[in-house]
Short mmCIF file of C-alpha atoms and ligand atoms in Angstrom, two decimals:
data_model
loop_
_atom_site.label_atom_id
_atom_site.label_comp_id
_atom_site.label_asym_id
_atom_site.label_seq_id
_atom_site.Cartn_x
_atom_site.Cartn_y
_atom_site.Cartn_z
CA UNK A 18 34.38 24.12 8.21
CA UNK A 19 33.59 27.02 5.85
CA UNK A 20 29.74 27.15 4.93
CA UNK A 21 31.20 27.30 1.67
CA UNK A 22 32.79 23.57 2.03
CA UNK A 23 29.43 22.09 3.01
CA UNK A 24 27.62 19.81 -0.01
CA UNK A 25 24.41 19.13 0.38
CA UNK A 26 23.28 15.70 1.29
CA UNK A 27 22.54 12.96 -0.95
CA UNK A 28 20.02 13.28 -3.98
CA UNK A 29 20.05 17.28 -3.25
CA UNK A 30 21.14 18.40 -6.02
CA UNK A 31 21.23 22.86 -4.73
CA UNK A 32 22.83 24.65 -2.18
CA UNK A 33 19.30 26.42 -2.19
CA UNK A 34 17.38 23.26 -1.64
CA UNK A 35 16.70 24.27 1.34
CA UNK A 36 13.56 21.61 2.52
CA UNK A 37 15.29 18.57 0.61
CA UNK A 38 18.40 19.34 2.78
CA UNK A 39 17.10 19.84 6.17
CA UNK A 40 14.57 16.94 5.71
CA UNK A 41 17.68 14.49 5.08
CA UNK A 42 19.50 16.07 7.74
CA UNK A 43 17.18 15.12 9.95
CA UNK A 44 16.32 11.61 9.15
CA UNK A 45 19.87 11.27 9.39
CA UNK A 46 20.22 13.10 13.03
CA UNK A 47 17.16 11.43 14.91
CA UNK A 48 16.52 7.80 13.34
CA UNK A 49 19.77 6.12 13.44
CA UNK A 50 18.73 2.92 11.75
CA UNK A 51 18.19 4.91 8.78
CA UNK A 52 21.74 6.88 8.62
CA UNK A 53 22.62 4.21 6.48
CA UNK A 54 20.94 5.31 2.90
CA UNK A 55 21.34 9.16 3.82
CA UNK A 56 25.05 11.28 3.76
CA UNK A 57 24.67 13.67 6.33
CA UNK A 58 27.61 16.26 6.40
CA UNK A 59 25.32 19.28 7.20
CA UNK A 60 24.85 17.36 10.55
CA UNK A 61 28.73 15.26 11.22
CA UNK A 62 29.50 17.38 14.21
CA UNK A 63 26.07 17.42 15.97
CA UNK A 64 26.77 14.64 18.97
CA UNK A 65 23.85 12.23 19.16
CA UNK A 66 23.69 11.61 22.98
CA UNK A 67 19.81 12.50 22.59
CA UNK A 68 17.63 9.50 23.89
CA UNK A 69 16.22 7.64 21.35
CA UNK A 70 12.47 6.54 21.38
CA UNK A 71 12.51 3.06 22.88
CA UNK A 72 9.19 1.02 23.47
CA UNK A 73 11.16 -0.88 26.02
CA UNK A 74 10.83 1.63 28.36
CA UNK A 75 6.97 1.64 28.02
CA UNK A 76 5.97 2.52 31.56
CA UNK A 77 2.03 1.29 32.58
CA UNK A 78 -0.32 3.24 34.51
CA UNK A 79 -3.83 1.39 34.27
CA UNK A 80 -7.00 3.44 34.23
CA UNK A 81 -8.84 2.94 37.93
CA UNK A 82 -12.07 4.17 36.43
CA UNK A 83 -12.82 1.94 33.49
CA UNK A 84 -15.18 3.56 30.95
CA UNK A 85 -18.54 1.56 29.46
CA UNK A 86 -18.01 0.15 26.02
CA UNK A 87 -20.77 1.48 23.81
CA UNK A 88 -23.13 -1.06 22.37
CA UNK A 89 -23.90 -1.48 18.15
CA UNK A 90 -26.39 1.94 17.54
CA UNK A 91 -25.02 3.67 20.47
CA UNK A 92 -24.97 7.49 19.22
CA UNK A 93 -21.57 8.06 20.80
CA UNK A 94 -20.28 6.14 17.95
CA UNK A 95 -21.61 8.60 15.10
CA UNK A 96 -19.70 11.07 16.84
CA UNK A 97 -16.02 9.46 16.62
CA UNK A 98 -15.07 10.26 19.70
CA UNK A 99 -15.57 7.56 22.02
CA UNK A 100 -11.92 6.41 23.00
CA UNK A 101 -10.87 3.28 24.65
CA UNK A 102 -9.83 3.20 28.16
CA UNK A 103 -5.89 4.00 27.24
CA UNK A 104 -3.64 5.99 25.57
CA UNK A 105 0.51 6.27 24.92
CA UNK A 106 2.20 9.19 25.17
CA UNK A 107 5.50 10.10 25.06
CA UNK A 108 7.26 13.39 25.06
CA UNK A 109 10.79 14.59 23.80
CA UNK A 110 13.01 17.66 24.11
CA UNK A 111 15.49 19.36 22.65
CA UNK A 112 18.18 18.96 25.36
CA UNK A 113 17.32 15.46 26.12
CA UNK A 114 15.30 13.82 23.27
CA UNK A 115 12.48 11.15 23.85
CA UNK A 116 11.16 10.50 27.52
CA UNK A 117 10.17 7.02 28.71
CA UNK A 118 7.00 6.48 27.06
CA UNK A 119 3.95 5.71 28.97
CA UNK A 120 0.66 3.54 28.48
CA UNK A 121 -1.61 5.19 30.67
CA UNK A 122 -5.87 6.25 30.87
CA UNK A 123 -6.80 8.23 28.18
CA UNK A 124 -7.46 11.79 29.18
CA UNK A 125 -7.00 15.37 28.20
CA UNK A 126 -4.00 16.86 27.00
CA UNK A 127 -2.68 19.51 29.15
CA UNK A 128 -0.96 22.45 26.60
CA UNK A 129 0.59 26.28 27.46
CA UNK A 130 -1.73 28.65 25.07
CA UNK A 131 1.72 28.95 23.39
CA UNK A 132 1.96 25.37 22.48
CA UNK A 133 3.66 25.64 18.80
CA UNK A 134 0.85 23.47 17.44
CA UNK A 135 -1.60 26.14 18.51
CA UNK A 136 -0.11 28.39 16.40
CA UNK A 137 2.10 26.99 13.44
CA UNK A 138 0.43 23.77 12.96
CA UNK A 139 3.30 21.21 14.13
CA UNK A 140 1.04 18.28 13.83
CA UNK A 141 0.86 15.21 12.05
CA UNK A 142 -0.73 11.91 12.43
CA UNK A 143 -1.56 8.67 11.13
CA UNK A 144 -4.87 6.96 10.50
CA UNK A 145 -5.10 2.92 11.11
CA UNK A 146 -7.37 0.36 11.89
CA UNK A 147 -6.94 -2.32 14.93
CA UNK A 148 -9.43 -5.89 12.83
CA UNK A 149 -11.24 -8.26 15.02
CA UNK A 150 -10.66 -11.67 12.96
CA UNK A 151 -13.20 -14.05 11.69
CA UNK A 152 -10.41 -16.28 13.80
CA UNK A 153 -11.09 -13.93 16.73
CA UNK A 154 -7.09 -12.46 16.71
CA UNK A 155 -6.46 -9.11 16.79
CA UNK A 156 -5.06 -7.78 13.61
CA UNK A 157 -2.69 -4.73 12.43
CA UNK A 158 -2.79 -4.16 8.25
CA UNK A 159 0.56 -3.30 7.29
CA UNK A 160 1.41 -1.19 10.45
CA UNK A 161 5.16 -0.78 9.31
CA UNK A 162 4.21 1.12 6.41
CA UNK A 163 2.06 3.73 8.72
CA UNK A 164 5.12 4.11 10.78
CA UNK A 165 7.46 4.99 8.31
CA UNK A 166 5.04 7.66 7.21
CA UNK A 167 4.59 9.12 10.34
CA UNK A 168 8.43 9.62 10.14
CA UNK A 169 8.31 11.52 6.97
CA UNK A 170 5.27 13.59 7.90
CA UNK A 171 6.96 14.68 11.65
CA UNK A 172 10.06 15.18 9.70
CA UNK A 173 8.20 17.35 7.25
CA UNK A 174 6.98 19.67 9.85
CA UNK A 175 10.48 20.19 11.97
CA UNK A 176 9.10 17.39 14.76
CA UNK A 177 11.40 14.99 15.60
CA UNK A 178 12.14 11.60 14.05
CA UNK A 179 12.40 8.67 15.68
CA UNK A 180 12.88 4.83 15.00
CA UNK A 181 9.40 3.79 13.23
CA UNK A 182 9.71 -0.06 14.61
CA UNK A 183 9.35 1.81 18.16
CA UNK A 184 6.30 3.55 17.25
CA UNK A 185 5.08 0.02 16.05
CA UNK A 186 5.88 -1.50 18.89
CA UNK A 187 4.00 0.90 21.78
CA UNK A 188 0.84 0.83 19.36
CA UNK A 189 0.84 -2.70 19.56
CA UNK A 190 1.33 -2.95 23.29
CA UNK A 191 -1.90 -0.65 23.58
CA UNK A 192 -3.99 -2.52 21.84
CA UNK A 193 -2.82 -5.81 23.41
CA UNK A 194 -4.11 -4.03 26.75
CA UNK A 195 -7.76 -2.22 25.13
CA UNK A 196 -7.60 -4.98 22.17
CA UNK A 197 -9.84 -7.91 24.16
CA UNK A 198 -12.22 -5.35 26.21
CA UNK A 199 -13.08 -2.63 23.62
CA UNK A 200 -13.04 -5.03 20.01
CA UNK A 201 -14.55 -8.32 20.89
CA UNK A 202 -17.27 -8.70 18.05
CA UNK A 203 -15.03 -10.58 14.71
CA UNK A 204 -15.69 -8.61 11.82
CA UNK A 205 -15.40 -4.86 13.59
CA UNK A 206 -12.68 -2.60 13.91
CA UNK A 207 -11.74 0.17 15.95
CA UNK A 208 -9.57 3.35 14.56
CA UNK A 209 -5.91 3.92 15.60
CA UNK A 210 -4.87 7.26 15.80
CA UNK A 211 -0.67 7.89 16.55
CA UNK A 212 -0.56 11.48 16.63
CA UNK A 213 2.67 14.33 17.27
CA UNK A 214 2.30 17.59 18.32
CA UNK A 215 5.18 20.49 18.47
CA UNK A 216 4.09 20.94 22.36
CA UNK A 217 6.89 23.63 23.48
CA UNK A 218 5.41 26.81 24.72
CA UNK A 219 7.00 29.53 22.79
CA UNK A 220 6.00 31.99 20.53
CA UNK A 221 7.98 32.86 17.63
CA UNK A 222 8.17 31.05 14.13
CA UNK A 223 10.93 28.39 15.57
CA UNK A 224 11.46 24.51 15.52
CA UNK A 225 9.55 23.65 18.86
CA UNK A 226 11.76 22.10 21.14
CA UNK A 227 9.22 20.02 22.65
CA UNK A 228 6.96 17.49 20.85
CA UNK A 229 4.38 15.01 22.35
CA UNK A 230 3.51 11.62 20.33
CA UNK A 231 0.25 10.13 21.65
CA UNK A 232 -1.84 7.25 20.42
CA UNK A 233 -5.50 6.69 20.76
CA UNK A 234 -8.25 4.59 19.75
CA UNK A 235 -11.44 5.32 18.91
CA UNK A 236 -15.02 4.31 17.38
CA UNK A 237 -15.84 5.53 13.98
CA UNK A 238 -18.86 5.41 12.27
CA UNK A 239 -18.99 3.17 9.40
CA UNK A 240 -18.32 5.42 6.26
CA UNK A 241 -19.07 5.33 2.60
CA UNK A 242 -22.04 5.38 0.58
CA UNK A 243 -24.60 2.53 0.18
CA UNK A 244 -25.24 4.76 -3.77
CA UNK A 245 -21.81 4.95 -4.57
CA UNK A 246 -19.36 8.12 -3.61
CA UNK A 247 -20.68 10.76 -5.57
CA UNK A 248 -17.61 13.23 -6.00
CA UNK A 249 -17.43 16.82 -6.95
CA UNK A 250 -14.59 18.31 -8.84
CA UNK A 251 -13.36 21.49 -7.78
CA UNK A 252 -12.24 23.87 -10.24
CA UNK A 253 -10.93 26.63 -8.02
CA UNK A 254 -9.16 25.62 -4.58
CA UNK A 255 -6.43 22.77 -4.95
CA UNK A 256 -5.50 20.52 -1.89
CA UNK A 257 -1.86 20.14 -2.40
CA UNK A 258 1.05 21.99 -5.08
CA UNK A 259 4.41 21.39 -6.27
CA UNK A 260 7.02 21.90 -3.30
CA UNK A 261 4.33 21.84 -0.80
CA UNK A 262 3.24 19.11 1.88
CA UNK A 263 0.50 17.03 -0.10
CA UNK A 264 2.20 13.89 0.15
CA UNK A 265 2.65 13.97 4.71
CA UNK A 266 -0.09 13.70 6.78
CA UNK A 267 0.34 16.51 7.98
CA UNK A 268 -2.83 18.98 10.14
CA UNK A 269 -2.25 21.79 7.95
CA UNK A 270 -3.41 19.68 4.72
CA UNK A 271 -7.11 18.74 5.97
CA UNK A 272 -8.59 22.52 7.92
CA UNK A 273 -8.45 24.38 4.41
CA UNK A 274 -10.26 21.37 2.63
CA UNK A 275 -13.31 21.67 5.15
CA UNK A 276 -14.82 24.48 3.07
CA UNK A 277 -15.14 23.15 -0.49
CA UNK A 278 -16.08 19.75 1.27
CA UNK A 279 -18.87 21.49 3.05
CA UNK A 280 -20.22 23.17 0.28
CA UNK A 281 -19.97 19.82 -1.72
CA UNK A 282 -21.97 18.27 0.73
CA UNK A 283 -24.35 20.96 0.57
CA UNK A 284 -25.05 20.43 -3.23
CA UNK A 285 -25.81 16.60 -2.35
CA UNK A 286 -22.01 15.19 -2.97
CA UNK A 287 -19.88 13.22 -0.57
CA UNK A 288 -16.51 14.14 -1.42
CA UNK A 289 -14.25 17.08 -3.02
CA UNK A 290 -12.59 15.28 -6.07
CA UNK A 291 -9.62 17.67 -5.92
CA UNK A 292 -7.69 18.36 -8.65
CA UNK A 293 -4.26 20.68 -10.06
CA UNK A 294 -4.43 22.25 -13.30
CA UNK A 295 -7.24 19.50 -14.44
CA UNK A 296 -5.22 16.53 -13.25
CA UNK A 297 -7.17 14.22 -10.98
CA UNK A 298 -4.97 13.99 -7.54
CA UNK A 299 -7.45 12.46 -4.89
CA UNK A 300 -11.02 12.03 -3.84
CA UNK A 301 -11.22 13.77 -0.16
CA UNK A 302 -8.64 12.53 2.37
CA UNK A 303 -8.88 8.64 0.10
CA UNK A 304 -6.65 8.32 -3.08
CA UNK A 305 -8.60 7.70 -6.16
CA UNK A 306 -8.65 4.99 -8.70
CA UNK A 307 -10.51 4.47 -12.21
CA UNK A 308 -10.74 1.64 -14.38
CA UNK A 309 -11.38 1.92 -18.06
CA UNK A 310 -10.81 1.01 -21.31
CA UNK A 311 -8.09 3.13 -23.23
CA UNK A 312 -8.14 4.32 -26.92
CA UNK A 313 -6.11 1.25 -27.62
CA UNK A 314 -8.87 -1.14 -26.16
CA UNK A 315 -6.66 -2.06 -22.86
CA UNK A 316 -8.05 -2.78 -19.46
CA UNK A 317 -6.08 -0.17 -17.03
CA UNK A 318 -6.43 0.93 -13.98
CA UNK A 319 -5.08 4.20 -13.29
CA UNK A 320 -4.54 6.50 -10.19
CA UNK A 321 -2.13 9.59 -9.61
CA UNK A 322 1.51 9.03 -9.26
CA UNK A 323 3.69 9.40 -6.27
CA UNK A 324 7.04 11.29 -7.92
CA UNK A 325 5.77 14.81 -8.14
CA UNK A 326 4.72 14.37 -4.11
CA UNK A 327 1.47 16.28 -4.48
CA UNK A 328 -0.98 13.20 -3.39
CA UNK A 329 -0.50 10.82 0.10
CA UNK A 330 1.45 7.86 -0.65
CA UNK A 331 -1.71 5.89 0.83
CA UNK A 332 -1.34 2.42 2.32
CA UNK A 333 -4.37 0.90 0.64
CA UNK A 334 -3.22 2.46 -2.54
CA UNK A 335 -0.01 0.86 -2.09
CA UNK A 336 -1.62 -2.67 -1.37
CA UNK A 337 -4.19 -2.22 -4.15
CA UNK A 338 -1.69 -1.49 -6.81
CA UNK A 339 0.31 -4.44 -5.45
CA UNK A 340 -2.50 -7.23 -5.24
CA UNK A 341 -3.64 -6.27 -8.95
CA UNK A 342 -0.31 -6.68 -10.29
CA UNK A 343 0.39 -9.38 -8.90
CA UNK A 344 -3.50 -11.16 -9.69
CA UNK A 345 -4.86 -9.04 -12.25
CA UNK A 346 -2.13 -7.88 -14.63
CA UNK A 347 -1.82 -11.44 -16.50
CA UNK A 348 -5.64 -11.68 -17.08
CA UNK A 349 -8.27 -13.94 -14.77
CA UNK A 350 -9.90 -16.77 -16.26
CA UNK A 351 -11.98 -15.56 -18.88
CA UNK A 352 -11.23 -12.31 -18.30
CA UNK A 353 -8.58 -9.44 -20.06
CA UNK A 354 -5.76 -8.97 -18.74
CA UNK A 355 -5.50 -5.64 -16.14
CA UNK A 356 -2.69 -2.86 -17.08
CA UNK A 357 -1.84 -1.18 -13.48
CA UNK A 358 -0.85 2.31 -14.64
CA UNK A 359 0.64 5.26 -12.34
CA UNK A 360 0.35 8.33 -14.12
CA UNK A 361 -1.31 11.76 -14.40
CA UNK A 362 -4.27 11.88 -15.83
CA UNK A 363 -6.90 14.94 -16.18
CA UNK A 364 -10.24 15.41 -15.62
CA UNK A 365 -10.81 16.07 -19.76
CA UNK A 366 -9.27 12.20 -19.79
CA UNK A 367 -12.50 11.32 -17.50
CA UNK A 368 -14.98 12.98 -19.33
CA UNK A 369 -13.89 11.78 -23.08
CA UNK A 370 -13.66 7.83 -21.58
CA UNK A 371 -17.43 8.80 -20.15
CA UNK A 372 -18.98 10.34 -23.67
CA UNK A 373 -17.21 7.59 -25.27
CA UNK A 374 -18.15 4.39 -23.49
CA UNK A 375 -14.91 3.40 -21.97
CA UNK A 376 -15.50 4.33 -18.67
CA UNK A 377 -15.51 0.80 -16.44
CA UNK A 378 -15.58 1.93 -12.90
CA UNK A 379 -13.86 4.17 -10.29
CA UNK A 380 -13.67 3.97 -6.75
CA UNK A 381 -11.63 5.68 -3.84
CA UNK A 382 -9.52 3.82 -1.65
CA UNK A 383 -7.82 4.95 2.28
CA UNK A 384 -7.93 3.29 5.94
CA UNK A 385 -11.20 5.40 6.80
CA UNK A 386 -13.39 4.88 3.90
CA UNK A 387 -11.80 1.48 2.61
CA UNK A 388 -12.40 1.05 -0.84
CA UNK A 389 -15.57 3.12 -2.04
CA UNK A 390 -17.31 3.32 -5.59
CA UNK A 391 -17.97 6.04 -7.23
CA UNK A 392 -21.37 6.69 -9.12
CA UNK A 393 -20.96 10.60 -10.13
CA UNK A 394 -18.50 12.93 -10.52
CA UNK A 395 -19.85 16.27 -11.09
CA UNK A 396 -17.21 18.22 -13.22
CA UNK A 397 -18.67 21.80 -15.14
CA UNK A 398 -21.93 21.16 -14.32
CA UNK A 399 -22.40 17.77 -15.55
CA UNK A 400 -22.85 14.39 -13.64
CA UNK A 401 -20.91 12.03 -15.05
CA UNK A 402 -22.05 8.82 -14.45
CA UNK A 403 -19.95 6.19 -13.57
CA UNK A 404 -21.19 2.46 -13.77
CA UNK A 405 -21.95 0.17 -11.04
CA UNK A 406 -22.58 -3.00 -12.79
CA UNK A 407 -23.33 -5.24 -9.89
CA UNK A 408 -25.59 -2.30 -8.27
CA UNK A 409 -23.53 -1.02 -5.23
CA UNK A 410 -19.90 -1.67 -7.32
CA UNK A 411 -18.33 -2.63 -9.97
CA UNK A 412 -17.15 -6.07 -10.02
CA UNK A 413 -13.39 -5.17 -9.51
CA UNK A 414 -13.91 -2.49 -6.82
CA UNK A 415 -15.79 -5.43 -5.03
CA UNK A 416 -12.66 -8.23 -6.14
CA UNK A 417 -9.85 -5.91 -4.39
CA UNK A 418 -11.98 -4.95 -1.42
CA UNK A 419 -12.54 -8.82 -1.19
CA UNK A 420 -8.95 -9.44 -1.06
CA UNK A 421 -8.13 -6.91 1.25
CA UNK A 422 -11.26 -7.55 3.89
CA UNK A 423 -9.62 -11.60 3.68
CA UNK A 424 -5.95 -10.69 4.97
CA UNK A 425 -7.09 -7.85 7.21
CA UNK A 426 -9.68 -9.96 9.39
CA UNK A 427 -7.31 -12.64 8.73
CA UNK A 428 -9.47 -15.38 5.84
CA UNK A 429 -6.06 -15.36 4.00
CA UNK A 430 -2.88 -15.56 6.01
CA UNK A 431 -0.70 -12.82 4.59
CA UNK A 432 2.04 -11.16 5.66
CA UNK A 433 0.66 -7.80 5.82
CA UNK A 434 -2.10 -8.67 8.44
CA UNK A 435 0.07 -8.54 12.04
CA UNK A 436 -1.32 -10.71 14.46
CA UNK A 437 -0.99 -8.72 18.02
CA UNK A 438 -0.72 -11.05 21.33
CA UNK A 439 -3.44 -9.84 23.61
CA UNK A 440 -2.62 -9.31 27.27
CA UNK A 441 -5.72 -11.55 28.16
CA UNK A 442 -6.52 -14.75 25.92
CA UNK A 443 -9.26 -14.29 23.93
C1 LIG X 527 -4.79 9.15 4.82
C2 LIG X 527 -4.99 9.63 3.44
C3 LIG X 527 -5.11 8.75 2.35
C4 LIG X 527 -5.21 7.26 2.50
O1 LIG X 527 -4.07 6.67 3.01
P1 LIG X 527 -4.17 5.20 3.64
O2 LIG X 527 -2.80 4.94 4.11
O3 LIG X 527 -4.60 4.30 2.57
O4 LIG X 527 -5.17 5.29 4.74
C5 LIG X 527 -5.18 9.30 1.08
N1 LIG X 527 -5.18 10.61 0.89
C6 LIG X 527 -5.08 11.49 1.91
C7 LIG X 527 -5.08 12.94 1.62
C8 LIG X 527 -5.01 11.02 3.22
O5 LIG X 527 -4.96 11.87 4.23
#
């Protein structure tokens, strides 16, 4: 075929889109179950004869040296890296695509000084949380929907795709194994951490053609701020920008942000509130949320929109903005009704609500720091206050974290909170 007879795929709309067409290309290549929704011409004489990631072949190598699980105060535990006693890893290549994949202890990684993610930053990841139930089972929160997102953030970064039900599948038969050992107490959690790496050891500026997915677990401090987040707007550096990689977990989005976070720390702030032009995009690595009252006198709560692909497409975001329209957007007893709104909105849009009294409260929402309020956001050297009306929240902040602690440690059967089978009855 003539380059000049190729169209681009689907919903690329440019011969020159050049990201928009290799990114469908790909889906379409290396997850089969999703050729479906995407044309793929660019790719209709590559043969697929590449394996497939396939949890079935999950081989199990069981740690002979079991490690000590640290007790409540432990210092380890401040230090986030305490992992359980296994990990899965599975590795794929160019020539042959996705090895067996293997449950087996957790250890170091072994990587040629050349490895691509040393060097170009072929790394993305997902953040999750394994829930201990007030019913003692072992709970996932929406695990699909991490998946999936792994798949557009490897995809982003040239690693290879793979089915995300698979990926589901091998992080739920490693915490059936560490599940009843490492997360006994109901109430806790333990952080999940699927992770892939462009592991080929080759210089040059080149799609590696190896890539190792591993999952761990580990203990995290508990985050947040008894106070309230207290944010601080940058005005200079932005996180994310039209046509970049804001919206995939991808490394390369969170090494620049340590700076600005640092010095925000430094002026007594927990969190960059990072903005683009003066439109509010999120609050650290958590996507942000305010509630207020606008000119017309409506109840709304507002965060960032997804379309323009500058912010995370965050899971608890997701869920939040689905539980309030579904329980808040026709008015509690007594109570206004809520108008869930998805738009852009600037930091000037903050301020006015503040001087003018509409301001109800804000909080920040993500897997690591759950749902946070927010007491201050420092913008042009002000502090904007931010009320708390119930002291350590606003009353809505504390309704959707309610609703979302009851389905992940399992007080409200839903269908978001997975129930894993543990290899030994609890
Ligand atoms: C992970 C992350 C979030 C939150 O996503 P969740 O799926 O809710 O955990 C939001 N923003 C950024 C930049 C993130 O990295």
């Amino acid at each position: 075929m003539a380059p000049s007879a190729i169209t681009p795929p689907q919903g690329v709309q440019e011969t020159s889109e050049l990201t928009a067409a290799a990114v469908a290309g790909k889906i379409a290549q290396t997850a089969p179950g999703l050729l479906k929704r995407v044309a793929d011409p660019l790719n209709s004489g590559v043969k697929t004869t590449l394996r497939p990631l396939d949890a079935s072949r999950l081989r199990f190598t069981r740690t002979t040296t079991p490690m000590t699980v640290p007790q409540p105060g432990d210092p380890i535990i401040a230090t986030a890296s305490q992992c359980t006693d296994h990990m899965i890893t599975a590795v794929w290549r160019s020539t042959t695509g996705w090895g067996d994949p293997e449950l087996r202890p957790y250890g170091n990684l072994s990587l040629a000084p050349t490895a691509s993610v040393l060097h170009y930053a072929t790394e993305c990841f997902e953040g999750m949380k394994m829930y201990r139930g007030f019913d003692r089972k072992l709970r996932l929160f929406r695990p699909d929907s991490n998946c999936k997102r792994m798949l557009v953030s490897s995809t982003r970064i040239a690693l290879p795709g793979f089915d995300p039900k698979e990926l589901e599948k091998l992080i739920i038969a490693m915490i059936a194994v560490d599940g009843p050992k490492w997360l006994p107490k109901a109430g806790t959690f333990l952080y999940l951490r699927p992770t892939m790496i462009g592991s080929a050891g080759a210089l040059g500026v080149a799609t590696p053609k190896e890539a190792t997915l591993f999952v761990i677990a580990t203990f995290m401090p508990p985050l947040g701020a008894p106070q309230g987040l207290k944010l601080l707007a940058s005005t200079d550096g932005v996180r994310a920008w039209p046509g970049g990689f804001g919206f995939a977990k991808v490394g390369a989005n969170y090494g620049p942000s340590l700076m600005a976070n640092g010095e925000a720390r430094a002026r007594g702030y927990d969190q960059v509130l990072w903005l683009l032009n003066g439109q509010i995009t999120e609050a650290g690595a958590s996507n942000f949320f305010v509630m207020w009252k606008s000119k017309e006198g409506k109840t709304q709560l507002v965060t960032a929109p997804l379309g323009d692909k500058i912010i995370l497409d965050g899971v608890t975001r997701r869920s939040i903005l689905q539980l309030t329209r579904e329980r808040l957007s026709h008015g509690r007893t007594g109570q206004d009704p809520v108008e869930i709104v998805e738009r852009q909105f600037t930091m000037e849009d903050i301020v006015q609500a503040v001087n003018e009294g509409r301001i109800l409260e804000a909080f920040a929402a993500g897997t690591a720091y759950f749902v946070c309020p927010v007491s201050v956001i420092h913008y042009k050297n002000q502090d904007l206050q931010i009320p708390m009306s119930q002291g350590d929240s606003g009353p809505y902040t504390a309704l959707v974290k309610s609703w979302l602690v009851d389905i992940m440690y399992g007080r409200e059967q839903h269908e978001w909170g997975v129930v894993v089978e543990e290899e030994q009855p609890f």
